Each structure stands twice: as C-alpha cells, then as structure tokens.
C-alpha cells in the first residue's frame, strides 16, 4: 500500500496479556486485551483503512503465541492480515509485536478474536463496528451487545479435556454473559472448590429513550453455544446478518450461532420509568449448566437499581439451533450468482483414533496446522502439490465459482465459517442433500453471510466466488472445541496469482516467522490440538 492509500486510517494498539477477573463473580485467570474484558471497541467508517499493532505480553505461566483474526473482513489483496497462525502467518511470539493493516470493505457489526488454538475462549476478543449506509432509519445506536458462554476452567484446561482419550464429546459451560457480565450462584460451586466467588456480581444495563428507535448489534462471541436472544415485550426488526444488510423483517427471537452477528432495530414504545429484561438463552442443543443470561433495559426515568418485572415471550426453543428461514433473510442489495465451475461435498464426520481421542473430520480429513510453516507462505516457496494431507488444503486452481454441499449426519449443529468471503447460502434443511429430492436451490438473491448453521442431521448448500480474492482461506466449524479437534479445511484460491508480485510476502510477516522460530528453538509450545 502506498502512503496515499493509507491517509485515511484508524490506528489502534492492542496489548494481549494475562490477568484475573470475575465477570460473573467467580474469579478466573484469563487473557485480556488492554487489560479489559471484552476487549476495546474498534470503530471505522466503510472504506477506511485500519491499522492495529498487537503486542503479545503472554510471557509467563506459560508463555503463549497469539494472532488476531478480524472476523468477516474480506482481506482482499491482504491475505497475510487474516490473523490465522499456521495459515496466514506464524504466531506472534511472546514479547513481540505485529501490525495488521487492512481495509474495511464491508460495513456493519463484527468482532476480533484470537485464532491461536481456543485462546479466544479465555477472554481474547472484542467488538468491531464499521459505520456505513442505513437500510432502516433509527434514532439511537446502542452499539455492540456481545453474548457468550463462559467456562470457569482455563481455556487450555478445556482443550486438554476435549483432546483427552475417552472424552465423551461434550463439555459444559458454567455461565452465559452479556457484554462480559452475569450473576453466578456461588453456592453451586463444588465442595472442594476454594476459588474466590462473589454473588450478585452485576448485570449489563442499557438505556431506552421513550418513543425512539434503537439499534442493537448482537454478536455471539462464545466458544460453543448457540444463542436465542429476545427483549421482553418488544418486537425486533432484523436489518443485517453478519456484514450483510437485509430486507427488514420483524421477530421476537433471533438465533445466533457462534461467530454470527444480527443487527436489530427496536422501538421503545413504553412510558418513561419502564424496565425490561434483555435475554440471551443458550439453546437446548447447546451444552450449558446455566444457559440464561440477563441484562436490564431501563427507559429514561427508571430506577436503575431496580429489577425488571417483565416476562419472556412465549416462543418455545425448537431445539434445532437453526438460523431463521432463508425465505426471510434476503440481502438488501442483490448480487448476481454465477454458474458454478465446480461442485463438491465437504461432509462432516467424527471418529475415535487409536488413542481413543474424539476427533472431527471435514471432507474426510482431520486437520492440523504447522505454526512454523504457514500455508500461505508455502504457496510462495513451494509447489502446491506438496501440502500434507493433514493440512486439508483444497486447491481450487482456476475455478471461478465453487458450490459446496455440507451434509451433517451427526446430532449436533455446527456454525460453518468461511474466511475471506461471504458465502451464498443456497439451501439449508434436514437430511442429506439430494438434488433429485430437495426443493430447488435459491439462486435468486440468496442470503450472503460468513457463517451459516448446519443443523444436526441436516445439510447446507453454499457457493463461493474464487476469483475475487486470491489467498488461503479457512473453512471451519466455529465451535472452538470442534476446531481444536480437527474440524477445518483450507481453501486455496488462485494459486497462480499468489505467485505474482502484488502478493509478495510482506517483511513483517517474514519477520514474525523468524521471531517465532527463535522462540520455539528455546521453548516447545504445548500444541495438543489442531492449532486453529
């Protein structure tokens, strides 16, 4: 990028390090961004360039690498900035820094998070808002509302549990948080648990102005659980899914898989002094000991120390973890769907290996990454036919548009996330996809988003444009523990273009690998999972 291109930019510095917090009253050692949880909000305008210097201060107990993924950002022409160690870069070594530079090509609500193992489940995430045109008018932007399941164990202890021989396939979260807050009943701790714990730690609060309409930007930043979100006594008008504005529709409950975002507008129809509950429920197909999170919405004039008396909508949980019907979710700005040049299956499977560890397969492969030898760098340094089978690299060559069928014969739902693009979502339904039996694919203005839920015993059919963004882009389940157990692939787009001068590996990317190599020559990282 030349200096002229970088004249309009947002500059931020993020320091990643350990700390102790008690977001629900239960004290826990975590990984924080600038000493706070969730991490600080990053804001930009559509078309701006964003520059973020990330310093890895995780230097003790034990030292860890890190890298930050800018969720949903296309990274067109900047595939090195996607923030996935072992794929687009080496991890940032402890005590070292890396500066990400990329453009806000899309607008709306998103988040950033670590992509080093399941590290983000230990606290390393925060919200992003890119301001752009409105498809619905509103009066007040209340900003991001991050919801996430929460484990009282250290994230790496959960990874050990998930990867251990004999693991039963499920790990249960201890609580559910809204903007990093929720109460926990300390009397439910195990009898031998001496961890400091405080009841009534406090809830998040929001302000409504009577007669005004309010935008809320819901983000599921969890590790496993699908969220059903509602506001007592108030309908919500859905205006965006992920980074895509949609034709507005009204609902009482929105469903967000891990990593998904839904923007809504809510009209404050009641009188001053009113109070209502905002509810986030981990669905019945998620694994949670305490699934309900609450936040208070107080109208102007309300006693903010009071407890809302409102009751929940009577909208039963269907238990499927499905997103809203695709017939409801139509992009506000249509994009023509090209004819696919290639169609293939990426089916989901699971098995137990010889050590009795429970692992996932995606497209028939249980994948791992090599932190010291990222795939994207290897596309510059070697021929494409030399990728190991366990890297699960799928070379799409010169294909222009690829249609992918994902069948999920298992009982659990999975949020399927694509980096570097928005997927056209052509179908979602029960059973394996069969062209002869299924309803016609929706090829006329289909939903576009970067994550789509595939239900247990169900399927999705999606399509990618492969010509617009040369690079190596992960396609994976966004359940952190599933990615740890091998549920991902790497999509290689236009390898011929990656050999050209515009895709020369930046100096700081090479330098980060040299620093990581020096660190790992002295310290062996405890990579017991896939690394993603």
PDB file of N, CA and C in Angstrom, residues 292-363:
ATOM      1  N   UNK A 292     -29.107 -19.206  30.885  1.00  0.00           N
ATOM      2  CA  UNK A 292     -29.776 -17.913  30.759  1.00  0.00           C
ATOM      3  C   UNK A 292     -28.870 -16.765  31.196  1.00  0.00           C
ATOM      4  N   UNK A 293     -28.709 -15.780  30.316  1.00  0.00           N
ATOM      5  CA  UNK A 293     -28.063 -14.520  30.669  1.00  0.00           C
ATOM      6  C   UNK A 293     -29.099 -13.407  30.602  1.00  0.00           C
ATOM      7  N   UNK A 294     -28.980 -12.454  31.512  1.00  0.00           N
ATOM      8  CA  UNK A 294     -29.910 -11.337  31.583  1.00  0.00           C
ATOM      9  C   UNK A 294     -29.158 -10.011  31.564  1.00  0.00           C
ATOM     10  N   UNK A 295     -29.768  -9.018  30.941  1.00  0.00           N
ATOM     11  CA  UNK A 295     -29.320  -7.625  31.044  1.00  0.00           C
ATOM     12  C   UNK A 295     -30.569  -6.773  31.201  1.00  0.00           C
ATOM     13  N   UNK A 296     -30.433  -5.658  31.883  1.00  0.00           N
ATOM     14  CA  UNK A 296     -31.579  -4.785  32.136  1.00  0.00           C
ATOM     15  C   UNK A 296     -31.634  -3.666  31.104  1.00  0.00           C
ATOM     16  N   UNK A 297     -32.836  -3.432  30.576  1.00  0.00           N
ATOM     17  CA  UNK A 297     -33.085  -2.274  29.724  1.00  0.00           C
ATOM     18  C   UNK A 297     -33.971  -1.312  30.512  1.00  0.00           C
ATOM     19  N   UNK A 298     -33.433  -0.154  30.823  1.00  0.00           N
ATOM     20  CA  UNK A 298     -34.162   0.850  31.582  1.00  0.00           C
ATOM     21  C   UNK A 298     -34.523   2.019  30.675  1.00  0.00           C
ATOM     22  N   UNK A 299     -35.794   2.357  30.634  1.00  0.00           N
ATOM     23  CA  UNK A 299     -36.222   3.586  29.967  1.00  0.00           C
ATOM     24  C   UNK A 299     -35.753   4.794  30.783  1.00  0.00           C
ATOM     25  N   UNK A 300     -35.650   5.917  30.117  1.00  0.00           N
ATOM     26  CA  UNK A 300     -35.338   7.153  30.841  1.00  0.00           C
ATOM     27  C   UNK A 300     -36.291   7.318  32.028  1.00  0.00           C
ATOM     28  N   UNK A 301     -35.738   7.707  33.150  1.00  0.00           N
ATOM     29  CA  UNK A 301     -36.548   7.924  34.332  1.00  0.00           C
ATOM     30  C   UNK A 301     -36.719   6.710  35.213  1.00  0.00           C
ATOM     31  N   UNK A 302     -36.238   5.540  34.758  1.00  0.00           N
ATOM     32  CA  UNK A 302     -36.381   4.324  35.563  1.00  0.00           C
ATOM     33  C   UNK A 302     -35.360   4.297  36.691  1.00  0.00           C
ATOM     34  N   UNK A 303     -35.695   3.603  37.760  1.00  0.00           N
ATOM     35  CA  UNK A 303     -34.766   3.363  38.862  1.00  0.00           C
ATOM     36  C   UNK A 303     -33.811   2.252  38.411  1.00  0.00           C
ATOM     37  N   UNK A 304     -32.577   2.635  38.118  1.00  0.00           N
ATOM     38  CA  UNK A 304     -31.646   1.664  37.539  1.00  0.00           C
ATOM     39  C   UNK A 304     -31.143   0.643  38.556  1.00  0.00           C
ATOM     40  N   UNK A 305     -31.458   0.841  39.813  1.00  0.00           N
ATOM     41  CA  UNK A 305     -31.107  -0.166  40.817  1.00  0.00           C
ATOM     42  C   UNK A 305     -32.217  -1.196  40.992  1.00  0.00           C
ATOM     43  N   UNK A 306     -33.361  -0.962  40.315  1.00  0.00           N
ATOM     44  CA  UNK A 306     -34.487  -1.888  40.439  1.00  0.00           C
ATOM     45  C   UNK A 306     -34.331  -3.056  39.476  1.00  0.00           C
ATOM     46  N   UNK A 307     -35.084  -4.116  39.746  1.00  0.00           N
ATOM     47  CA  UNK A 307     -35.071  -5.315  38.904  1.00  0.00           C
ATOM     48  C   UNK A 307     -36.291  -5.307  37.998  1.00  0.00           C
ATOM     49  N   UNK A 308     -36.129  -5.475  36.681  1.00  0.00           N
ATOM     50  CA  UNK A 308     -37.301  -5.532  35.799  1.00  0.00           C
ATOM     51  C   UNK A 308     -38.256  -6.648  36.209  1.00  0.00           C
ATOM     52  N   UNK A 309     -39.547  -6.428  36.014  1.00  0.00           N
ATOM     53  CA  UNK A 309     -40.580  -7.410  36.357  1.00  0.00           C
ATOM     54  C   UNK A 309     -41.198  -8.037  35.106  1.00  0.00           C
ATOM     55  N   UNK A 310     -40.607  -7.799  33.947  1.00  0.00           N
ATOM     56  CA  UNK A 310     -41.203  -8.259  32.687  1.00  0.00           C
ATOM     57  C   UNK A 310     -41.104  -9.770  32.544  1.00  0.00           C
ATOM     58  N   UNK A 311     -41.925 -10.315  31.672  1.00  0.00           N
ATOM     59  CA  UNK A 311     -41.936 -11.756  31.412  1.00  0.00           C
ATOM     60  C   UNK A 311     -41.496 -12.026  29.977  1.00  0.00           C
ATOM     61  N   UNK A 312     -40.916 -13.214  29.780  1.00  0.00           N
ATOM     62  CA  UNK A 312     -40.368 -13.588  28.477  1.00  0.00           C
ATOM     63  C   UNK A 312     -41.485 -13.866  27.480  1.00  0.00           C
ATOM     64  N   UNK A 313     -41.179 -13.677  26.208  1.00  0.00           N
ATOM     65  CA  UNK A 313     -42.093 -14.093  25.147  1.00  0.00           C
ATOM     66  C   UNK A 313     -42.317 -15.600  25.210  1.00  0.00           C
ATOM     67  N   UNK A 314     -43.492 -16.031  24.830  1.00  0.00           N
ATOM     68  CA  UNK A 314     -43.791 -17.460  24.756  1.00  0.00           C
ATOM     69  C   UNK A 314     -43.439 -17.973  23.360  1.00  0.00           C
ATOM     70  N   UNK A 315     -42.141 -18.133  23.131  1.00  0.00           N
ATOM     71  CA  UNK A 315     -41.634 -18.639  21.845  1.00  0.00           C
ATOM     72  C   UNK A 315     -40.746 -19.840  22.163  1.00  0.00           C
ATOM     73  N   UNK A 316     -41.296 -21.057  22.124  1.00  0.00           N
ATOM     74  CA  UNK A 316     -40.535 -22.240  22.538  1.00  0.00           C
ATOM     75  C   UNK A 316     -39.277 -22.435  21.708  1.00  0.00           C
ATOM     76  N   UNK A 317     -38.252 -22.948  22.363  1.00  0.00           N
ATOM     77  CA  UNK A 317     -36.999 -23.291  21.705  1.00  0.00           C
ATOM     78  C   UNK A 317     -37.229 -24.543  20.854  1.00  0.00           C
ATOM     79  N   UNK A 318     -37.025 -24.463  19.519  1.00  0.00           N
ATOM     80  CA  UNK A 318     -37.253 -25.650  18.687  1.00  0.00           C
ATOM     81  C   UNK A 318     -36.193 -26.725  18.870  1.00  0.00           C
ATOM     82  N   UNK A 319     -35.078 -26.370  19.510  1.00  0.00           N
ATOM     83  CA  UNK A 319     -34.048 -27.368  19.786  1.00  0.00           C
ATOM     84  C   UNK A 319     -33.223 -27.775  18.584  1.00  0.00           C
ATOM     85  N   UNK A 320     -33.223 -26.962  17.539  1.00  0.00           N
ATOM     86  CA  UNK A 320     -32.502 -27.316  16.318  1.00  0.00           C
ATOM     87  C   UNK A 320     -31.234 -26.493  16.110  1.00  0.00           C
ATOM     88  N   UNK A 321     -31.125 -25.353  16.770  1.00  0.00           N
ATOM     89  CA  UNK A 321     -30.026 -24.400  16.556  1.00  0.00           C
ATOM     90  C   UNK A 321     -30.029 -23.826  15.140  1.00  0.00           C
ATOM     91  N   UNK A 322     -31.161 -23.889  14.446  1.00  0.00           N
ATOM     92  CA  UNK A 322     -31.232 -23.393  13.069  1.00  0.00           C
ATOM     93  C   UNK A 322     -31.316 -21.876  13.042  1.00  0.00           C
ATOM     94  N   UNK A 323     -30.701 -21.276  12.019  1.00  0.00           N
ATOM     95  CA  UNK A 323     -30.910 -19.856  11.755  1.00  0.00           C
ATOM     96  C   UNK A 323     -32.317 -19.631  11.226  1.00  0.00           C
ATOM     97  N   UNK A 324     -32.750 -18.372  11.186  1.00  0.00           N
ATOM     98  CA  UNK A 324     -34.061 -18.046  10.624  1.00  0.00           C
ATOM     99  C   UNK A 324     -34.159 -18.560   9.184  1.00  0.00           C
ATOM    100  N   UNK A 325     -35.391 -18.861   8.788  1.00  0.00           N
ATOM    101  CA  UNK A 325     -35.651 -19.403   7.462  1.00  0.00           C
ATOM    102  C   UNK A 325     -35.022 -18.527   6.385  1.00  0.00           C
ATOM    103  N   UNK A 326     -34.379 -19.167   5.409  1.00  0.00           N
ATOM    104  CA  UNK A 326     -33.739 -18.412   4.329  1.00  0.00           C
ATOM    105  C   UNK A 326     -34.740 -17.597   3.525  1.00  0.00           C
ATOM    106  N   UNK A 327     -36.021 -17.989   3.564  1.00  0.00           N
ATOM    107  CA  UNK A 327     -37.041 -17.216   2.856  1.00  0.00           C
ATOM    108  C   UNK A 327     -37.226 -15.833   3.476  1.00  0.00           C
ATOM    109  N   UNK A 328     -36.844 -15.682   4.762  1.00  0.00           N
ATOM    110  CA  UNK A 328     -36.975 -14.400   5.449  1.00  0.00           C
ATOM    111  C   UNK A 328     -35.770 -13.498   5.226  1.00  0.00           C
ATOM    112  N   UNK A 329     -34.614 -14.107   5.006  1.00  0.00           N
ATOM    113  CA  UNK A 329     -33.357 -13.358   5.022  1.00  0.00           C
ATOM    114  C   UNK A 329     -32.889 -13.088   3.592  1.00  0.00           C
ATOM    115  N   UNK A 330     -33.282 -11.933   3.085  1.00  0.00           N
ATOM    116  CA  UNK A 330     -32.959 -11.557   1.707  1.00  0.00           C
ATOM    117  C   UNK A 330     -32.043 -10.337   1.726  1.00  0.00           C
ATOM    118  N   UNK A 331     -30.870 -10.414   1.113  1.00  0.00           N
ATOM    119  CA  UNK A 331     -29.979  -9.257   1.088  1.00  0.00           C
ATOM    120  C   UNK A 331     -30.644  -8.022   0.502  1.00  0.00           C
ATOM    121  N   UNK A 332     -30.377  -6.888   1.121  1.00  0.00           N
ATOM    122  CA  UNK A 332     -30.960  -5.612   0.677  1.00  0.00           C
ATOM    123  C   UNK A 332     -30.416  -5.222  -0.688  1.00  0.00           C
ATOM    124  N   UNK A 333     -29.147  -5.556  -0.926  1.00  0.00           N
ATOM    125  CA  UNK A 333     -28.516  -5.269  -2.218  1.00  0.00           C
ATOM    126  C   UNK A 333     -28.223  -6.596  -2.906  1.00  0.00           C
ATOM    127  N   UNK A 334     -28.992  -6.952  -3.941  1.00  0.00           N
ATOM    128  CA  UNK A 334     -28.792  -8.244  -4.607  1.00  0.00           C
ATOM    129  C   UNK A 334     -27.438  -8.309  -5.315  1.00  0.00           C
ATOM    130  N   UNK A 335     -26.900  -9.517  -5.375  1.00  0.00           N
ATOM    131  CA  UNK A 335     -25.705  -9.786  -6.167  1.00  0.00           C
ATOM    132  C   UNK A 335     -25.982 -10.992  -7.042  1.00  0.00           C
ATOM    133  N   UNK A 336     -25.595 -10.891  -8.301  1.00  0.00           N
ATOM    134  CA  UNK A 336     -25.853 -11.982  -9.247  1.00  0.00           C
ATOM    135  C   UNK A 336     -25.028 -13.199  -8.865  1.00  0.00           C
ATOM    136  N   UNK A 337     -25.669 -14.359  -8.904  1.00  0.00           N
ATOM    137  CA  UNK A 337     -24.995 -15.617  -8.579  1.00  0.00           C
ATOM    138  C   UNK A 337     -24.427 -16.222  -9.858  1.00  0.00           C
ATOM    139  N   UNK A 338     -23.110 -16.394  -9.952  1.00  0.00           N
ATOM    140  CA  UNK A 338     -22.544 -17.003 -11.161  1.00  0.00           C
ATOM    141  C   UNK A 338     -22.806 -18.498 -11.215  1.00  0.00           C
ATOM    142  N   UNK A 339     -22.674 -19.056 -12.384  1.00  0.00           N
ATOM    143  CA  UNK A 339     -22.765 -20.508 -12.530  1.00  0.00           C
ATOM    144  C   UNK A 339     -21.531 -21.142 -11.892  1.00  0.00           C
ATOM    145  N   UNK A 340     -21.701 -22.199 -11.115  1.00  0.00           N
ATOM    146  CA  UNK A 340     -20.526 -22.827 -10.508  1.00  0.00           C
ATOM    147  C   UNK A 340     -19.692 -23.562 -11.561  1.00  0.00           C
ATOM    148  N   UNK A 341     -18.383 -23.432 -11.422  1.00  0.00           N
ATOM    149  CA  UNK A 341     -17.494 -24.184 -12.307  1.00  0.00           C
ATOM    150  C   UNK A 341     -17.097 -25.518 -11.692  1.00  0.00           C
ATOM    151  N   UNK A 342     -17.433 -25.713 -10.410  1.00  0.00           N
ATOM    152  CA  UNK A 342     -17.063 -26.950  -9.721  1.00  0.00           C
ATOM    153  C   UNK A 342     -18.013 -27.139  -8.543  1.00  0.00           C
ATOM    154  N   UNK A 343     -18.478 -28.363  -8.318  1.00  0.00           N
ATOM    155  CA  UNK A 343     -19.344 -28.699  -7.185  1.00  0.00           C
ATOM    156  C   UNK A 343     -18.743 -29.899  -6.460  1.00  0.00           C
ATOM    157  N   UNK A 344     -18.675 -29.820  -5.141  1.00  0.00           N
ATOM    158  CA  UNK A 344     -18.168 -30.984  -4.409  1.00  0.00           C
ATOM    159  C   UNK A 344     -18.754 -31.015  -3.002  1.00  0.00           C
ATOM    160  N   UNK A 345     -18.534 -32.138  -2.319  1.00  0.00           N
ATOM    161  CA  UNK A 345     -19.042 -32.372  -0.967  1.00  0.00           C
ATOM    162  C   UNK A 345     -17.947 -32.112   0.056  1.00  0.00           C
ATOM    163  N   UNK A 346     -18.324 -31.502   1.171  1.00  0.00           N
ATOM    164  CA  UNK A 346     -17.466 -31.388   2.350  1.00  0.00           C
ATOM    165  C   UNK A 346     -18.294 -31.888   3.527  1.00  0.00           C
ATOM    166  N   UNK A 347     -18.419 -33.192   3.629  1.00  0.00           N
ATOM    167  CA  UNK A 347     -19.290 -33.760   4.649  1.00  0.00           C
ATOM    168  C   UNK A 347     -18.585 -33.821   6.003  1.00  0.00           C
ATOM    169  N   UNK A 348     -19.391 -33.837   7.064  1.00  0.00           N
ATOM    170  CA  UNK A 348     -18.915 -33.810   8.445  1.00  0.00           C
ATOM    171  C   UNK A 348     -18.921 -35.222   9.011  1.00  0.00           C
ATOM    172  N   UNK A 349     -17.874 -35.576   9.706  1.00  0.00           N
ATOM    173  CA  UNK A 349     -17.815 -36.885  10.353  1.00  0.00           C
ATOM    174  C   UNK A 349     -17.021 -36.810  11.636  1.00  0.00           C
ATOM    175  N   UNK A 350     -17.071 -37.873  12.427  1.00  0.00           N
ATOM    176  CA  UNK A 350     -16.296 -37.952  13.659  1.00  0.00           C
ATOM    177  C   UNK A 350     -15.868 -39.399  13.871  1.00  0.00           C
ATOM    178  N   UNK A 351     -14.820 -39.576  14.685  1.00  0.00           N
ATOM    179  CA  UNK A 351     -14.320 -40.926  14.954  1.00  0.00           C
ATOM    180  C   UNK A 351     -13.436 -40.875  16.193  1.00  0.00           C
ATOM    181  N   UNK A 352     -13.062 -42.031  16.676  1.00  0.00           N
ATOM    182  CA  UNK A 352     -12.075 -42.134  17.749  1.00  0.00           C
ATOM    183  C   UNK A 352     -10.800 -42.736  17.177  1.00  0.00           C
ATOM    184  N   UNK A 353      -9.688 -42.077  17.457  1.00  0.00           N
ATOM    185  CA  UNK A 353      -8.427 -42.586  16.916  1.00  0.00           C
ATOM    186  C   UNK A 353      -7.880 -43.712  17.789  1.00  0.00           C
ATOM    187  N   UNK A 354      -6.666 -44.152  17.495  1.00  0.00           N
ATOM    188  CA  UNK A 354      -6.098 -45.302  18.208  1.00  0.00           C
ATOM    189  C   UNK A 354      -5.861 -45.007  19.680  1.00  0.00           C
ATOM    190  N   UNK A 355      -5.779 -43.711  20.029  1.00  0.00           N
ATOM    191  CA  UNK A 355      -5.604 -43.331  21.437  1.00  0.00           C
ATOM    192  C   UNK A 355      -6.932 -43.078  22.136  1.00  0.00           C
ATOM    193  N   UNK A 356      -8.037 -43.344  21.443  1.00  0.00           N
ATOM    194  CA  UNK A 356      -9.389 -43.135  21.963  1.00  0.00           C
ATOM    195  C   UNK A 356      -9.712 -41.656  22.137  1.00  0.00           C
ATOM    196  N   UNK A 357      -9.042 -40.780  21.368  1.00  0.00           N
ATOM    197  CA  UNK A 357      -9.411 -39.367  21.356  1.00  0.00           C
ATOM    198  C   UNK A 357     -10.519 -39.139  20.347  1.00  0.00           C
ATOM    199  N   UNK A 358     -11.475 -38.280  20.702  1.00  0.00           N
ATOM    200  CA  UNK A 358     -12.608 -37.970  19.837  1.00  0.00           C
ATOM    201  C   UNK A 358     -12.201 -36.848  18.887  1.00  0.00           C
ATOM    202  N   UNK A 359     -12.256 -37.115  17.575  1.00  0.00           N
ATOM    203  CA  UNK A 359     -11.820 -36.155  16.569  1.00  0.00           C
ATOM    204  C   UNK A 359     -12.898 -35.965  15.512  1.00  0.00           C
ATOM    205  N   UNK A 360     -12.806 -34.808  14.842  1.00  0.00           N
ATOM    206  CA  UNK A 360     -13.739 -34.493  13.760  1.00  0.00           C
ATOM    207  C   UNK A 360     -13.053 -34.634  12.407  1.00  0.00           C
ATOM    208  N   UNK A 361     -13.864 -34.939  11.407  1.00  0.00           N
ATOM    209  CA  UNK A 361     -13.412 -34.927  10.023  1.00  0.00           C
ATOM    210  C   UNK A 361     -14.263 -33.927   9.239  1.00  0.00           C
ATOM    211  N   UNK A 362     -13.614 -33.202   8.333  1.00  0.00           N
ATOM    212  CA  UNK A 362     -14.316 -32.293   7.435  1.00  0.00           C
ATOM    213  C   UNK A 362     -13.819 -32.592   6.027  1.00  0.00           C
ATOM    214  N   UNK A 363     -14.725 -33.066   5.190  1.00  0.00           N
ATOM    215  CA  UNK A 363     -14.307 -33.531   3.875  1.00  0.00           C
ATOM    216  C   UNK A 363     -13.408 -34.746   3.967  1.00  0.00           C
TER     217      UNK A 363
END
